[in-house]
Each structure stands twice: as structure tokens, then as C-alpha cells.
Amino acid sequence: LSSAFDRMLDNLKTVTASRDELSSEIERRTQTEEALRESEGRFRGLFEQAAVGVAEIVMVTGQFFTVNRRLCELVGRTEKEMLATTFQAITHPEDLDLHKEKTALLLAGKIGHYNLEKRYLRKDGESVWVNIEVSPLWKPGQKPGRNMIVVEDITERKRIAAEMREMSLRDLLTDLYNRRGFITLAEQQIRAADRTRRAMLLTFIDCDGLKWINDTLGHEEGDKALIDTANVLRQTFRESDIIARLGGDEFAVLSIDAADMNPEDFPKRLQQNIDAGNTKEARPYKLAMSWGMAVYDPGFPLSLDELMSSADERMYAQKKAKPNRRI
């Protein structure tokens, strides 16, 4: 009887210990779950209030899995709309291939994350420039799962950079392209003309008598003469033509498509605009210009330097032939 009672007591102690252990385990699990919920709540708060866009994307399909408020605002869509679409659908068509090389490196485990700049399309059709950082939420060797992306709006930075670049290509006095801008654009157009077999017309123009105006009437009056020259060229040439002040009294115009241009009509139109300006403006001198033209024929290609030299020589030949000229 005593032995049976002892065994019952031992069993009772074992049950009590197991109950206490179970109770402690439940308490530990409860505390862990509460900590997880608290941690998740803090993460969700940071996720939603972040100043940058944040999202999870299913790598295989590009589908948005989670998305925060800032990214929705950035692309002008609701959370429901974002979760029903893919990153490909909101990416500018010209930028779709930017991911390919870096995604391949990510899948091969050669990089742990990557950054790139591209354009997103807003719901209203406008595009915004963004810098995105892509980080995988899976380890190399595992089946690709979701990627975390952090999206920064860099539209304003891009705009300022474009303005600074444009300023470096512009003549501050006349707001025409400067020599650097002209050469940059002209070389691009020569390559395009070679591909499309399209002729172009290069015109060199000189503002006659600028040195005399500067020396006699002052540099302020000389600046006005250059500005007036620029305005006459804008009136004479097409909006699509590249008009530049190369420096000093020298100007150049590259007419992109010369197929529909009659070189004989141009001098008449230019002189008419010069005469109209002289009639309208009360100047202590008459604005005058000399010019020379050279055709770029893709069938007999020239370098830009050769083309410019040809037009320059013809312009100076006309200038020297003028009677009573002021150089």
C-alpha cells in the first residue's frame, strides 16, 4: 500500500511539473507572440510612414506583394491598384530592359543587391524619375521569392541636372546654342543623316562690322547687335534647325532636313528679315550679315570640321567681296 501511495505521489509530482512546464511554455509563447506583434507593428509604422517608396515584389512575375503609402502617392495609384499590377506595367517602355543584366547577376549570386535609375509612369500618364534599390528576400541557392525595393523620387534632381547641362550648351547673351552645344548636336545629326541618307545644309553667318560697333559705340551696343542677329536667324530658320553662336561675331545654323529647302530662297528671306529689322529698329548703324553655305551629302560624307571649313570659306568670300565693309 505504501509503495502504491508513493507511486501515486510521484505521478502527481510529474503531472504537476509537466503542468508547470506547459504553463511556462504557454507564457513564453504568449510573450514571444506579443513581441512579434509589437515588432511587426513598429515595422508596419516605419513602412507606412517612410519618406521613400517601399514595396515587396514577386520576382518571377513582377507582381506587387506589399506597397507603402509613399509609393502609391508617387505613381498616383491606390494600394488596391498597385497590388493588382506589376512593376513592368508602371515602368516607362524605354526603361524596361534596364533590369535584365543586374537581375541575371542577382540570380547567379554575384551581387547581393543593385541600384538603378529609371522612369515610372503615373496613372495620369506623366513620368517620374526614380532611383530604386533592389534587395532579395531570399538567399542564393534558394528558389527566387520576393524582392524588397526602396524607391526614391529623383525627378527634381534630374530636372536641375538637365538645366545645368542645357546651360553649359547655351550662349548666355543670345540664348542660342554655344560652340560646344552646336558641335555636340551637329555630330549627332551627322550620324543620323548617314543612317537615313538625309542631306543637311550648314550655314555660317557673320555679324558684319561688330568690331567697329564695339570700338565706336561701345560693347553694350555690340551686344545688342549680336542679340538682334540671333533674333533675325530665329525668324529666318525653322524651329527644328540648330542655331548657334560659335563665338564673337560668328553664327552657324544646321538645317536638319535640306531635301525640301531651296538654297536660293534662303538669302532672299534672310536679307528681307535684316531689312525689316533695320526699318523697325532705330539704330546708329545698319545691321548687316555675311553668309556661306555648305551641303552635307551622305553619299559623299565629310567630317564636321571639313563641313564647317567649307561653309566658313564661302562666308568670308562673300564678306570680302562687299564694298566699304567694316571688319
Coordinates of C-alpha atoms in Angstrom, one line a residue:
L1 CA 0.0 0.0 0.0
S2 CA 2.8 2.3 0.9
S3 CA 4.6 1.6 -2.4
A4 CA 1.4 2.3 -4.4
F5 CA 0.9 5.6 -2.5
D6 CA 4.5 6.6 -3.3
R7 CA 4.0 5.8 -6.9
M8 CA 0.8 7.9 -7.0
L9 CA 2.7 10.8 -5.3
D10 CA 5.5 10.6 -7.8
N11 CA 3.0 10.6 -10.7
L12 CA 1.2 13.6 -9.2
K13 CA 4.5 15.4 -8.9
T14 CA 5.3 14.5 -12.5
V15 CA 1.9 15.8 -13.7
T16 CA 2.3 18.9 -11.7
A17 CA 5.8 19.5 -13.1
S18 CA 4.5 18.9 -16.6
R19 CA 1.7 21.3 -16.0
D20 CA 4.0 24.0 -14.7
E21 CA 6.4 23.4 -17.6
L22 CA 3.4 23.6 -20.1
S23 CA 2.2 26.8 -18.3
S24 CA 5.7 28.3 -18.6
E25 CA 5.9 27.3 -22.3
I26 CA 2.5 28.9 -23.0
E27 CA 3.6 32.0 -21.2
R28 CA 6.9 32.1 -23.1
R29 CA 5.0 31.7 -26.4
T30 CA 2.5 34.4 -25.4
Q31 CA 5.3 36.8 -24.7
T32 CA 7.0 35.9 -28.0
E33 CA 3.8 36.4 -29.9
E34 CA 3.3 39.8 -28.2
A35 CA 6.9 40.7 -29.0
L36 CA 6.4 39.7 -32.6
R37 CA 3.2 41.7 -32.9
E38 CA 4.9 44.7 -31.3
S39 CA 7.8 44.3 -33.7
E40 CA 5.5 43.9 -36.7
G41 CA 3.6 47.0 -35.6
R42 CA 6.8 49.0 -35.4
F43 CA 7.9 47.8 -38.8
R44 CA 4.4 48.5 -40.3
G45 CA 4.6 52.0 -38.9
L46 CA 8.0 52.6 -40.3
F47 CA 6.9 51.0 -43.6
E48 CA 3.9 53.2 -44.0
Q49 CA 5.5 56.5 -42.8
A50 CA 8.7 56.1 -44.7
A51 CA 9.7 59.2 -46.8
V52 CA 10.6 56.9 -49.7
G53 CA 8.6 54.3 -51.6
V54 CA 8.9 50.7 -50.2
A55 CA 7.4 47.5 -51.7
E56 CA 7.8 43.8 -51.9
I57 CA 7.7 42.4 -55.5
V58 CA 7.3 38.7 -56.5
M59 CA 10.5 38.2 -58.5
V60 CA 9.2 35.8 -61.1
T61 CA 6.1 37.7 -62.1
G62 CA 6.9 41.3 -61.1
Q63 CA 3.7 41.4 -59.1
F64 CA 3.5 43.9 -56.2
F65 CA 3.0 41.9 -52.9
T66 CA 3.1 44.8 -50.4
V67 CA 3.4 48.5 -51.1
N68 CA 3.6 51.6 -48.8
R69 CA 1.7 54.9 -49.0
R70 CA 4.6 56.9 -50.3
L71 CA 5.0 54.7 -53.4
C72 CA 1.2 54.8 -54.1
E73 CA 1.4 58.6 -54.0
L74 CA 4.5 58.7 -56.2
V75 CA 2.7 56.8 -59.0
G76 CA -0.8 58.2 -58.4
R77 CA -2.4 54.9 -57.7
T78 CA -4.3 53.3 -54.8
E79 CA -2.9 50.4 -52.8
K80 CA -5.5 48.1 -54.3
E81 CA -4.5 49.2 -57.8
M82 CA -0.8 48.7 -57.0
L83 CA -1.4 45.2 -55.7
A84 CA -3.2 44.3 -58.9
T85 CA -0.4 45.3 -61.2
T86 CA 3.3 44.7 -61.9
F87 CA 6.4 46.8 -61.9
Q88 CA 6.7 46.2 -65.6
A89 CA 3.3 47.8 -66.1
I90 CA 4.3 51.1 -64.4
T91 CA 7.8 51.3 -65.9
H92 CA 8.4 53.5 -68.9
P93 CA 8.7 51.3 -72.0
E94 CA 12.1 52.7 -72.9
D95 CA 13.5 51.6 -69.5
L96 CA 12.1 48.0 -69.3
D97 CA 15.5 46.4 -70.3
L98 CA 17.4 48.2 -67.5
H99 CA 16.8 45.4 -65.0
K100 CA 17.9 42.4 -67.2
E101 CA 21.6 42.4 -66.7
K102 CA 21.5 43.1 -63.0
T103 CA 18.7 40.6 -62.4
A104 CA 20.9 37.9 -64.0
L105 CA 23.8 38.8 -61.7
L106 CA 21.4 38.7 -58.7
L107 CA 20.1 35.2 -59.6
A108 CA 23.6 34.0 -60.1
G109 CA 24.6 35.2 -56.6
K110 CA 27.3 37.5 -58.0
I111 CA 25.7 40.6 -56.4
G112 CA 23.7 41.0 -53.2
H113 CA 21.6 44.0 -54.4
Y114 CA 21.6 46.7 -57.0
N115 CA 20.6 50.2 -57.8
L116 CA 19.4 51.8 -61.0
E117 CA 17.7 54.9 -62.3
K118 CA 14.6 54.7 -64.4
R119 CA 11.2 56.2 -65.1
Y120 CA 7.9 55.2 -63.6
L121 CA 4.6 56.0 -65.3
R122 CA 2.0 57.7 -63.2
K123 CA -1.7 56.9 -63.6
D124 CA -2.2 60.3 -65.3
G125 CA 0.4 59.5 -67.9
E126 CA 3.2 61.7 -66.6
S127 CA 6.6 60.1 -65.9
V128 CA 8.7 60.4 -62.8
W129 CA 12.4 59.7 -62.4
V130 CA 13.2 57.3 -59.6
N131 CA 16.3 55.6 -58.1
I132 CA 15.4 52.1 -56.9
E133 CA 17.4 49.8 -54.7
V134 CA 16.6 46.1 -55.1
S135 CA 17.4 43.6 -52.4
P136 CA 16.3 39.9 -52.5
L137 CA 14.4 38.4 -49.5
W138 CA 15.8 35.0 -50.4
K139 CA 19.2 33.5 -50.3
P140 CA 21.4 32.3 -53.2
G141 CA 20.6 28.7 -54.0
Q142 CA 17.0 29.1 -52.9
K143 CA 14.1 29.4 -55.2
P144 CA 13.7 33.1 -56.0
G145 CA 10.9 34.6 -53.9
R146 CA 10.2 38.2 -53.3
N147 CA 12.5 41.3 -53.6
M148 CA 12.3 44.4 -51.4
I149 CA 12.6 47.6 -53.3
V150 CA 13.2 51.1 -52.0
V151 CA 12.2 53.9 -54.4
E152 CA 13.4 57.5 -54.2
D153 CA 11.9 60.2 -56.3
I154 CA 14.7 62.0 -58.2
T155 CA 12.6 63.9 -60.7
E156 CA 13.7 67.3 -59.4
R157 CA 17.3 66.3 -59.3
K158 CA 17.1 65.1 -62.9
R159 CA 15.4 68.4 -63.9
I160 CA 18.1 70.5 -62.3
A161 CA 20.8 68.4 -63.9
A162 CA 19.2 68.8 -67.3
E163 CA 19.0 72.6 -66.8
M164 CA 22.7 72.7 -65.8
R165 CA 23.6 70.6 -68.8
E166 CA 21.5 72.9 -71.0
M167 CA 23.1 76.0 -69.6
S168 CA 26.6 74.5 -70.4
L169 CA 25.4 74.2 -74.1
R170 CA 23.9 77.7 -74.3
D171 CA 25.3 81.1 -75.1
L172 CA 24.3 83.4 -72.2
L173 CA 23.9 86.5 -74.3
T174 CA 21.7 85.3 -77.2
D175 CA 20.3 82.1 -75.6
L176 CA 21.3 80.2 -78.8
Y177 CA 23.5 77.1 -78.6
N178 CA 27.2 77.8 -78.0
R179 CA 30.1 76.2 -79.9
R180 CA 30.1 73.2 -77.5
G181 CA 26.3 72.7 -77.9
F182 CA 26.5 73.1 -81.7
I183 CA 29.3 70.6 -82.1
T184 CA 27.6 68.1 -79.8
L185 CA 24.3 68.3 -81.6
A186 CA 25.8 68.5 -85.1
E187 CA 27.9 65.4 -84.7
Q188 CA 24.7 63.5 -83.6
Q189 CA 22.8 64.7 -86.6
I190 CA 25.6 63.7 -89.0
R191 CA 25.5 60.2 -87.7
A192 CA 21.7 60.2 -88.1
A193 CA 22.0 61.6 -91.6
D194 CA 24.4 58.8 -92.5
R195 CA 21.9 56.2 -91.3
T196 CA 18.8 57.8 -93.0
R197 CA 20.7 59.0 -96.1
R198 CA 19.3 62.5 -95.5
A199 CA 21.0 65.7 -96.8
M200 CA 21.7 68.7 -94.5
L201 CA 22.6 72.3 -95.0
L202 CA 25.2 74.2 -92.9
T203 CA 25.1 78.0 -93.0
F204 CA 27.8 80.2 -91.5
I205 CA 26.8 83.8 -90.7
D206 CA 28.9 86.7 -89.6
C207 CA 27.6 89.9 -88.0
D208 CA 29.4 92.5 -90.1
G209 CA 31.1 95.4 -88.5
L210 CA 30.9 94.1 -84.9
K211 CA 34.4 95.3 -84.1
W212 CA 33.6 98.8 -85.4
I213 CA 30.4 98.9 -83.4
N214 CA 32.2 97.8 -80.2
D215 CA 35.1 100.3 -80.8
T216 CA 32.9 103.2 -81.8
L217 CA 29.6 102.8 -80.0
G218 CA 30.7 100.6 -77.1
H219 CA 30.3 96.9 -76.2
E220 CA 26.8 97.3 -74.9
E221 CA 25.7 98.3 -78.4
G222 CA 27.8 95.4 -79.8
D223 CA 25.9 93.0 -77.5
K224 CA 22.6 94.4 -78.9
A225 CA 23.8 93.8 -82.4
L226 CA 24.5 90.2 -81.6
I227 CA 21.1 89.8 -79.9
D228 CA 19.4 91.3 -83.0
T229 CA 21.4 89.0 -85.2
A230 CA 20.2 86.0 -83.2
N231 CA 16.6 87.1 -83.5
V232 CA 16.8 87.5 -87.2
L233 CA 18.2 84.0 -87.5
R234 CA 15.3 82.7 -85.4
Q235 CA 12.9 84.4 -87.8
T236 CA 14.6 83.1 -90.9
F237 CA 15.2 79.4 -90.0
R238 CA 12.9 76.7 -88.9
E239 CA 12.3 75.7 -85.3
S240 CA 13.9 72.3 -86.0
D241 CA 17.2 73.8 -87.2
I242 CA 20.1 74.0 -84.9
I243 CA 21.1 77.7 -84.5
A244 CA 24.2 78.6 -82.6
R245 CA 26.6 81.5 -81.8
L246 CA 30.0 80.0 -82.2
G247 CA 31.7 82.9 -80.5
G248 CA 32.4 86.6 -81.2
D249 CA 30.5 87.6 -84.4
E250 CA 30.2 84.1 -85.8
F251 CA 27.0 82.1 -86.0
A252 CA 26.1 78.7 -87.5
V253 CA 22.9 77.0 -88.5
L254 CA 22.5 73.3 -89.3
S255 CA 19.3 72.7 -91.2
I256 CA 18.4 69.1 -90.4
D257 CA 16.5 68.1 -93.5
A258 CA 17.6 70.0 -96.6
A259 CA 15.5 67.9 -99.0
D260 CA 12.7 70.5 -99.0
M261 CA 14.9 73.6 -98.9
N262 CA 15.8 75.7 -101.9
P263 CA 19.2 77.3 -101.1
E264 CA 18.4 80.1 -103.5
D265 CA 15.4 81.2 -101.4
F266 CA 17.3 81.4 -98.1
P267 CA 19.5 84.5 -99.0
K268 CA 16.3 86.4 -100.0
R269 CA 14.5 85.5 -96.8
L270 CA 17.4 86.4 -94.6
Q271 CA 18.0 89.8 -96.3
Q272 CA 14.3 90.6 -96.1
N273 CA 14.4 89.9 -92.3
I274 CA 17.5 92.0 -92.0
D275 CA 16.0 94.9 -93.9
A276 CA 12.7 94.7 -91.9
G277 CA 14.7 94.9 -88.6
N278 CA 16.7 97.9 -89.9
T279 CA 13.5 99.7 -90.8
K280 CA 11.9 98.9 -87.4
E281 CA 14.8 99.5 -85.1
A282 CA 16.3 102.9 -84.5
R283 CA 20.0 102.1 -84.5
P284 CA 23.0 104.3 -85.2
Y285 CA 24.1 101.7 -87.8
K286 CA 22.5 99.3 -90.2
L287 CA 22.7 95.6 -89.2
A288 CA 24.5 93.6 -91.9
M289 CA 25.5 90.0 -92.2
S290 CA 27.6 87.8 -94.5
W291 CA 26.9 84.1 -95.0
G292 CA 28.1 81.0 -96.7
M293 CA 26.5 77.6 -97.2
A294 CA 27.7 74.0 -97.5
V295 CA 25.6 70.9 -98.2
Y296 CA 26.2 67.7 -96.3
D297 CA 25.6 64.8 -98.7
P298 CA 25.6 61.3 -97.0
G299 CA 26.7 59.9 -100.4
F300 CA 29.9 61.8 -100.0
P301 CA 30.4 62.1 -96.3
L302 CA 32.6 64.8 -94.7
S303 CA 33.7 65.3 -91.1
L304 CA 32.1 68.1 -89.2
D305 CA 35.4 70.1 -89.3
E306 CA 35.5 69.8 -93.1
L307 CA 31.9 70.9 -93.5
M308 CA 32.4 73.9 -91.2
S309 CA 35.6 74.9 -93.0
S310 CA 33.7 74.8 -96.4
A311 CA 30.9 77.0 -95.1
D312 CA 33.3 79.3 -93.4
E313 CA 35.4 79.9 -96.5
R314 CA 32.3 80.8 -98.6
M315 CA 31.1 83.2 -95.9
Y316 CA 34.4 85.0 -95.8
A317 CA 34.5 85.1 -99.6
Q318 CA 31.2 87.0 -99.5
K319 CA 32.3 89.3 -96.8
K320 CA 35.5 90.3 -98.6
A321 CA 33.5 91.0 -101.8
K322 CA 31.4 93.6 -100.1
P323 CA 32.3 97.3 -100.9
N324 CA 33.0 99.7 -98.0
R325 CA 32.9 96.8 -95.5
R326 CA 33.8 97.3 -91.8
I327 CA 35.6 94.2 -90.5

